[in-house]
């Protein structure tokens, strides 16, 4: 294990960095759940082709943004 020179301490991530990471993870989870739920719902309603892709894409971005925002807020509260 290398010796750290005197007085130089390694700092952890800032609160804003943690919130960005929480948003990113939440956005990814929301996109995945949006793909699953939005895809099944669109198929159940009989959408095909371009309508299916547009609808699923919209649901994925909405789910990702919503869940990412809540994850960022929750991470900010924990800081």
CSV table of N, CA and C in Angstrom, one decimal:
chain,number,residue,atom,x,y,z
A,1,UNK,N,0.9,-1.2,0.0
A,1,UNK,CA,0.0,0.0,0.0
A,1,UNK,C,0.9,1.2,0.0
A,2,UNK,N,0.7,2.2,-1.0
A,2,UNK,CA,1.6,3.3,-1.0
A,2,UNK,C,1.3,4.3,0.1
A,3,UNK,N,2.3,5.0,0.5
A,3,UNK,CA,2.3,5.9,1.6
A,3,UNK,C,1.8,7.3,1.0
A,4,UNK,N,0.8,7.9,1.7
A,4,UNK,CA,0.3,9.2,1.2
A,4,UNK,C,1.2,10.2,1.9
A,5,UNK,N,1.7,11.2,1.1
A,5,UNK,CA,2.5,12.3,1.7
A,5,UNK,C,1.8,13.0,2.8
A,6,UNK,N,2.5,13.5,3.7
A,6,UNK,CA,1.8,14.2,4.9
A,6,UNK,C,1.0,15.4,4.5
A,7,UNK,N,-0.2,15.4,5.0
A,7,UNK,CA,-1.1,16.5,4.8
A,7,UNK,C,-2.0,16.4,3.6
A,8,UNK,N,-1.8,15.4,2.7
A,8,UNK,CA,-2.6,15.2,1.5
A,8,UNK,C,-3.6,14.1,1.8
A,9,UNK,N,-4.8,14.5,1.9
A,9,UNK,CA,-5.9,13.6,2.2
A,9,UNK,C,-6.8,13.5,1.0
A,10,UNK,N,-7.3,12.3,0.7
A,10,UNK,CA,-8.1,12.1,-0.4
A,10,UNK,C,-9.6,12.4,0.0
A,11,UNK,N,-10.2,13.2,-0.9
A,11,UNK,CA,-11.6,13.7,-0.6
A,11,UNK,C,-12.6,12.8,-1.3
A,12,UNK,N,-13.7,12.6,-0.7
A,12,UNK,CA,-14.8,11.8,-1.3
A,12,UNK,C,-15.6,12.7,-2.2
A,13,UNK,N,-16.6,12.1,-2.8
A,13,UNK,CA,-17.4,12.9,-3.8
A,13,UNK,C,-18.2,13.9,-3.0
A,14,UNK,N,-18.5,15.1,-3.6
A,14,UNK,CA,-19.3,16.1,-3.0
A,14,UNK,C,-20.8,15.7,-3.1
A,15,UNK,N,-21.6,16.5,-2.4
A,15,UNK,CA,-23.0,16.2,-2.3
A,15,UNK,C,-23.6,16.3,-3.7
A,16,UNK,N,-23.2,17.3,-4.5
A,16,UNK,CA,-23.7,17.5,-5.9
A,16,UNK,C,-23.3,16.3,-6.7
A,17,UNK,N,-22.1,15.8,-6.6
A,17,UNK,CA,-21.6,14.6,-7.3
A,17,UNK,C,-22.5,13.4,-7.0
A,18,UNK,N,-22.8,13.3,-5.7
A,18,UNK,CA,-23.7,12.1,-5.3
A,18,UNK,C,-25.1,12.3,-5.9
A,19,UNK,N,-25.6,13.5,-5.9
A,19,UNK,CA,-26.9,13.8,-6.5
A,19,UNK,C,-26.9,13.5,-8.0
A,20,UNK,N,-25.8,13.8,-8.7
A,20,UNK,CA,-25.8,13.5,-10.1
A,20,UNK,C,-25.7,12.0,-10.3
A,21,UNK,N,-25.0,11.3,-9.5
A,21,UNK,CA,-25.0,9.8,-9.6
A,21,UNK,C,-26.3,9.2,-9.3
A,22,UNK,N,-27.0,9.8,-8.3
A,22,UNK,CA,-28.4,9.3,-8.0
A,22,UNK,C,-29.3,9.5,-9.1
A,23,UNK,N,-29.2,10.7,-9.7
A,23,UNK,CA,-30.1,10.9,-10.9
A,23,UNK,C,-29.8,10.0,-12.0
A,24,UNK,N,-28.5,9.8,-12.3
A,24,UNK,CA,-28.1,8.9,-13.4
A,24,UNK,C,-28.6,7.5,-13.2
A,25,UNK,N,-28.4,7.0,-12.0
A,25,UNK,CA,-28.9,5.6,-11.7
A,25,UNK,C,-30.4,5.5,-11.8
A,26,UNK,N,-31.1,6.5,-11.2
A,26,UNK,CA,-32.5,6.5,-11.2
A,26,UNK,C,-33.0,6.7,-12.7
A,27,UNK,N,-32.4,7.5,-13.5
A,27,UNK,CA,-32.8,7.6,-14.9
A,27,UNK,C,-32.6,6.3,-15.6
A,28,UNK,N,-31.6,5.6,-15.4
A,28,UNK,CA,-31.4,4.3,-16.0
A,28,UNK,C,-32.5,3.2,-15.6
A,29,UNK,N,-32.7,3.2,-14.3
A,29,UNK,CA,-33.8,2.3,-13.8
A,29,UNK,C,-35.1,2.7,-14.3
A,30,UNK,N,-35.4,4.0,-14.4
A,30,UNK,CA,-36.7,4.4,-14.9
A,30,UNK,C,-36.9,4.1,-16.4
A,31,UNK,N,-35.8,4.3,-17.1
A,31,UNK,CA,-35.8,3.9,-18.6
A,31,UNK,C,-36.1,2.5,-18.8
A,32,UNK,N,-35.4,1.6,-18.0
A,32,UNK,CA,-35.7,0.2,-18.1
A,32,UNK,C,-37.1,-0.2,-17.8
A,33,UNK,N,-37.6,0.3,-16.7
A,33,UNK,CA,-39.0,0.0,-16.3
A,33,UNK,C,-40.0,0.6,-17.3
A,34,UNK,N,-39.7,1.8,-17.9
A,34,UNK,CA,-40.5,2.4,-18.9
A,34,UNK,C,-40.5,1.6,-20.1
A,35,UNK,N,-39.4,0.9,-20.5
A,35,UNK,CA,-39.4,0.1,-21.7
A,35,UNK,C,-40.3,-1.1,-21.5
A,36,UNK,N,-40.2,-1.7,-20.3
A,36,UNK,CA,-41.0,-2.9,-20.0
A,36,UNK,C,-42.5,-2.6,-20.0
A,37,UNK,N,-42.8,-1.7,-19.1
A,37,UNK,CA,-44.3,-1.4,-18.9
A,37,UNK,C,-44.9,-0.7,-20.1
A,38,UNK,N,-44.1,0.3,-20.7
A,38,UNK,CA,-44.6,1.0,-21.8
A,38,UNK,C,-44.7,0.1,-23.0
A,39,UNK,N,-43.8,-0.8,-23.2
A,39,UNK,CA,-43.8,-1.7,-24.3
A,39,UNK,C,-45.0,-2.7,-24.2
A,40,UNK,N,-45.2,-3.2,-23.1
A,40,UNK,CA,-46.4,-4.1,-22.9
A,40,UNK,C,-47.7,-3.4,-23.1
A,41,UNK,N,-47.8,-2.2,-22.5
A,41,UNK,CA,-49.0,-1.4,-22.6
A,41,UNK,C,-49.3,-1.0,-24.1
A,42,UNK,N,-48.2,-0.6,-24.8
A,42,UNK,CA,-48.4,-0.2,-26.2
A,42,UNK,C,-48.8,-1.4,-27.1
A,43,UNK,N,-48.2,-2.6,-26.8
A,43,UNK,CA,-48.6,-3.8,-27.6
A,43,UNK,C,-50.0,-4.2,-27.2
A,44,UNK,N,-50.4,-4.0,-26.0
A,44,UNK,CA,-51.8,-4.4,-25.6
A,44,UNK,C,-52.8,-3.5,-26.3
A,45,UNK,N,-52.4,-2.2,-26.5
A,45,UNK,CA,-53.4,-1.3,-27.2
A,45,UNK,C,-53.3,-1.5,-28.7
A,46,UNK,N,-52.5,-2.3,-29.2
A,46,UNK,CA,-52.4,-2.6,-30.6
A,46,UNK,C,-51.6,-1.7,-31.4
A,47,UNK,N,-50.6,-1.0,-30.8
A,47,UNK,CA,-49.7,-0.1,-31.6
A,47,UNK,C,-48.7,-0.9,-32.3
A,48,UNK,N,-48.3,-0.5,-33.5
A,48,UNK,CA,-47.3,-1.2,-34.2
A,48,UNK,C,-46.4,-0.2,-34.9
A,49,UNK,N,-45.2,-0.5,-35.3
A,49,UNK,CA,-44.4,0.3,-36.1
A,49,UNK,C,-43.9,1.6,-35.4
A,50,UNK,N,-44.1,2.7,-36.2
A,50,UNK,CA,-43.6,3.9,-35.7
A,50,UNK,C,-44.3,4.4,-34.5
A,51,UNK,N,-45.6,4.1,-34.4
A,51,UNK,CA,-46.4,4.5,-33.2
A,51,UNK,C,-45.9,3.8,-32.0
A,52,UNK,N,-45.6,2.5,-32.1
A,52,UNK,CA,-45.0,1.8,-31.0
A,52,UNK,C,-43.7,2.4,-30.5
A,53,UNK,N,-42.8,2.6,-31.4
A,53,UNK,CA,-41.5,3.2,-31.1
A,53,UNK,C,-41.6,4.5,-30.4
A,54,UNK,N,-42.5,5.4,-31.0
A,54,UNK,CA,-42.6,6.8,-30.4
A,54,UNK,C,-43.3,6.7,-29.0
A,55,UNK,N,-44.3,5.8,-28.9
A,55,UNK,CA,-44.9,5.7,-27.6
A,55,UNK,C,-44.0,5.2,-26.5
A,56,UNK,N,-43.3,4.1,-26.9
A,56,UNK,CA,-42.4,3.5,-25.9
A,56,UNK,C,-41.3,4.4,-25.5
A,57,UNK,N,-40.7,5.2,-26.5
A,57,UNK,CA,-39.7,6.1,-26.2
A,57,UNK,C,-40.1,7.2,-25.3
A,58,UNK,N,-41.3,7.7,-25.5
A,58,UNK,CA,-41.9,8.8,-24.7
A,58,UNK,C,-42.0,8.3,-23.2
A,59,UNK,N,-42.6,7.1,-23.1
A,59,UNK,CA,-42.8,6.5,-21.8
A,59,UNK,C,-41.4,6.3,-21.1
A,60,UNK,N,-40.4,5.8,-21.8
A,60,UNK,CA,-39.1,5.6,-21.2
A,60,UNK,C,-38.5,6.9,-20.7
A,61,UNK,N,-38.6,8.0,-21.5
A,61,UNK,CA,-38.0,9.2,-21.0
A,61,UNK,C,-38.7,9.8,-19.9
A,62,UNK,N,-40.1,9.7,-19.9
A,62,UNK,CA,-40.8,10.2,-18.8
A,62,UNK,C,-40.5,9.4,-17.5
A,63,UNK,N,-40.5,8.1,-17.6
A,63,UNK,CA,-40.2,7.3,-16.4
A,63,UNK,C,-38.8,7.5,-15.9
A,64,UNK,N,-37.8,7.7,-16.8
A,64,UNK,CA,-36.5,7.9,-16.4
A,64,UNK,C,-36.3,9.3,-15.7
A,65,UNK,N,-37.0,10.3,-16.3
A,65,UNK,CA,-36.9,11.6,-15.7
A,65,UNK,C,-37.5,11.7,-14.3
A,66,UNK,N,-38.7,11.0,-14.2
A,66,UNK,CA,-39.4,11.0,-12.9
A,66,UNK,C,-38.6,10.3,-11.8
A,67,UNK,N,-38.2,9.1,-12.2
A,67,UNK,CA,-37.5,8.3,-11.2
A,67,UNK,C,-36.1,8.9,-10.9
A,68,UNK,N,-35.4,9.4,-11.9
A,68,UNK,CA,-34.1,10.1,-11.7
A,68,UNK,C,-34.3,11.3,-10.8
A,69,UNK,N,-35.3,12.0,-10.9
A,69,UNK,CA,-35.5,13.2,-10.1
A,69,UNK,C,-35.7,12.8,-8.6
A,70,UNK,N,-36.6,11.8,-8.4
A,70,UNK,CA,-36.8,11.4,-7.0
A,70,UNK,C,-35.5,10.8,-6.4
A,71,UNK,N,-34.8,10.0,-7.2
A,71,UNK,CA,-33.5,9.5,-6.7
A,71,UNK,C,-32.5,10.6,-6.3
A,72,UNK,N,-32.5,11.7,-7.1
A,72,UNK,CA,-31.6,12.8,-6.8
A,72,UNK,C,-32.0,13.5,-5.6
A,73,UNK,N,-33.3,13.7,-5.4
A,73,UNK,CA,-33.8,14.4,-4.2
A,73,UNK,C,-33.5,13.5,-3.0
A,74,UNK,N,-33.8,12.2,-3.1
A,74,UNK,CA,-33.5,11.3,-2.0
A,74,UNK,C,-32.0,11.3,-1.6
A,75,UNK,N,-31.1,11.3,-2.6
A,75,UNK,CA,-29.7,11.4,-2.4
A,75,UNK,C,-29.3,12.7,-1.7
A,76,UNK,N,-29.9,13.8,-2.2
A,76,UNK,CA,-29.6,15.1,-1.6
A,76,UNK,C,-30.1,15.2,-0.1
A,77,UNK,N,-31.2,14.6,0.2
A,77,UNK,CA,-31.6,14.6,1.6
A,77,UNK,C,-30.6,13.8,2.5
A,78,UNK,N,-30.0,12.8,1.9
A,78,UNK,CA,-29.1,12.0,2.7
A,78,UNK,C,-27.7,12.6,2.9
A,79,UNK,N,-27.4,13.6,2.1
A,79,UNK,CA,-26.1,14.3,2.2
A,79,UNK,C,-25.9,15.1,3.5
